[in-house]
Coordinates of C-alpha atoms in Angstrom, one line a residue:
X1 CA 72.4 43.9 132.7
X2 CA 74.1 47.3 131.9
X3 CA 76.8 48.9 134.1
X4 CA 76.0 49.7 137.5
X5 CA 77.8 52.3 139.7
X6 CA 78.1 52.6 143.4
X7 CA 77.9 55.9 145.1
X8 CA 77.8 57.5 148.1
X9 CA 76.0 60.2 148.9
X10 CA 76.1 61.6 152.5
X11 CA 77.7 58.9 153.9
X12 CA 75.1 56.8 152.6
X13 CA 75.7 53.7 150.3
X14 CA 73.7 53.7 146.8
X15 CA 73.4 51.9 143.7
X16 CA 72.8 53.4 140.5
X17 CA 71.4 51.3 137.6
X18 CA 69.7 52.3 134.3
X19 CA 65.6 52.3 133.9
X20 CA 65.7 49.4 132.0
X21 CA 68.1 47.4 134.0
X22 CA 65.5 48.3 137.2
X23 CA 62.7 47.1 135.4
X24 CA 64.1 44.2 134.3
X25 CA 64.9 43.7 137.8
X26 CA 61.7 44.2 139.0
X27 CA 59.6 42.5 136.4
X28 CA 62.0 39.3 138.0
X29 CA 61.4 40.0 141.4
X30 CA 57.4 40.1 140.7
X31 CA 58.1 36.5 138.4
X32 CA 60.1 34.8 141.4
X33 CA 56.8 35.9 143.8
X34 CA 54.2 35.0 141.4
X35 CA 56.1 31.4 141.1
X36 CA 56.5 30.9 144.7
X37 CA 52.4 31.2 145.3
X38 CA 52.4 28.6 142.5
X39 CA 55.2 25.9 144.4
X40 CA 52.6 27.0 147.5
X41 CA 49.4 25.5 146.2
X42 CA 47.8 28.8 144.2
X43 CA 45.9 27.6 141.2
X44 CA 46.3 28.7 138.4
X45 CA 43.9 29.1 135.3
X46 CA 44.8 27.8 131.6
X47 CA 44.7 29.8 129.0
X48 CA 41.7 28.3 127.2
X49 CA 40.0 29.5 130.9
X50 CA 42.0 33.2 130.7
X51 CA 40.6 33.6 126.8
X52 CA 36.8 32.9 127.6
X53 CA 37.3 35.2 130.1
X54 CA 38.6 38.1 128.2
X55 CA 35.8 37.3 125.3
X56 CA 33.3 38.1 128.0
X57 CA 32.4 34.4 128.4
X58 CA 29.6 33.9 131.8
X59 CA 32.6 33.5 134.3
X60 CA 30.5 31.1 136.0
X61 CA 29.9 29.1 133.0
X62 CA 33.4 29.2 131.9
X63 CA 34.3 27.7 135.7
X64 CA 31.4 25.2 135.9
X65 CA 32.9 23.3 132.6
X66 CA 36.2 23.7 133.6
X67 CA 35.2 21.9 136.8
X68 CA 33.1 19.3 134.7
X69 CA 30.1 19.9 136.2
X70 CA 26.9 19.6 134.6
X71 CA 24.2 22.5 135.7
X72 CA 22.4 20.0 137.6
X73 CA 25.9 19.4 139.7
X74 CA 26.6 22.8 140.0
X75 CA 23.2 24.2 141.3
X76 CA 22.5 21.7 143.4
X77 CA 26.0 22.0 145.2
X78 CA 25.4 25.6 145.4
X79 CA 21.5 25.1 147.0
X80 CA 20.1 26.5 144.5
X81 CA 17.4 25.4 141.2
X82 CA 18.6 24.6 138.0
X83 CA 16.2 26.9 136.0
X84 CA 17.9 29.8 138.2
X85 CA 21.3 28.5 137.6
X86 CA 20.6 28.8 133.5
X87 CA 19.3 32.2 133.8
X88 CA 22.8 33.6 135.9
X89 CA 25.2 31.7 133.2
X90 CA 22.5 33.3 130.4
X91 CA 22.6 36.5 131.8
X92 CA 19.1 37.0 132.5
X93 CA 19.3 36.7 136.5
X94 CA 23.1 38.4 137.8
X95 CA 22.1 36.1 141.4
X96 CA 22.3 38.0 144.5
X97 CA 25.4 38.0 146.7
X98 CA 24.8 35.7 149.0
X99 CA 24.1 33.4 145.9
X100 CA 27.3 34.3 143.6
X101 CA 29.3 33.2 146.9
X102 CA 27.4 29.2 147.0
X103 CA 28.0 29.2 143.8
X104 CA 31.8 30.2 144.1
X105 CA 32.2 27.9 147.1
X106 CA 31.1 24.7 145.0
X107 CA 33.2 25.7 142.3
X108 CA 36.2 26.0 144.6
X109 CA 37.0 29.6 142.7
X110 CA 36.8 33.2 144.4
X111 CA 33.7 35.3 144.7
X112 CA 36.0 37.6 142.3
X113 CA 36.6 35.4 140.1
X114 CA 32.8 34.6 139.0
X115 CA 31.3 38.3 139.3
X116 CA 31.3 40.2 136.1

């Protein structure tokens, strides 16, 4: 960390740091919360989960074989047919809400995390 001066200006206490050294402090602040929702319970997703992702992988195939779940496991948790299950991880059905939300339920995920 660079040098940091203390002023006053109108009777008011400040501290004056450099752009770099506020960053740095804020990129630490935002590590130290993102940590703390991790010692709390928050899950968090590897990176072989994070790379299908960004290479457009079906989100809710990605989840249901992270979960080791076979189709069959994963629609009928979610109340819903296999056939139609195949077609939303294919692409050919999107699901309707109230469907997406079954299905993130039983995949213990957020609706968020399964909509494309």
């Amino acid at each position: 960390m660079g040098r940091i001066q203390r002023i006053e200006i109108e009777g008011k206490a400040y501290v004056l740091l450099s752009e770099e050294d506020y960053e740095d402090l804020i990129d630490g602040l935002e590590a130290s919360a993102v940590l703390a929702e991790i010692a709390a319970g928050q899950e968090v997703w590897p990176l072989d989960i994070v790379e299908a992702r960004a290479n457009g992988e079906n989100p809710v195939r990605v989840f249901r074989t992270y979960r080791k779940m076979t189709v069959s496991d994963l629609a009928m948790a979610a109340g819903i047919s296999q056939p139609y299950l195949s077609e939303i991880e294919s692409g050919k059905k999107t699901g309707s809400v109230d469907v997406l939300k079954r299905i993130a339920v039983a995949l213990n995920v957020d609706l968020d995390d399964i909509v494309v």
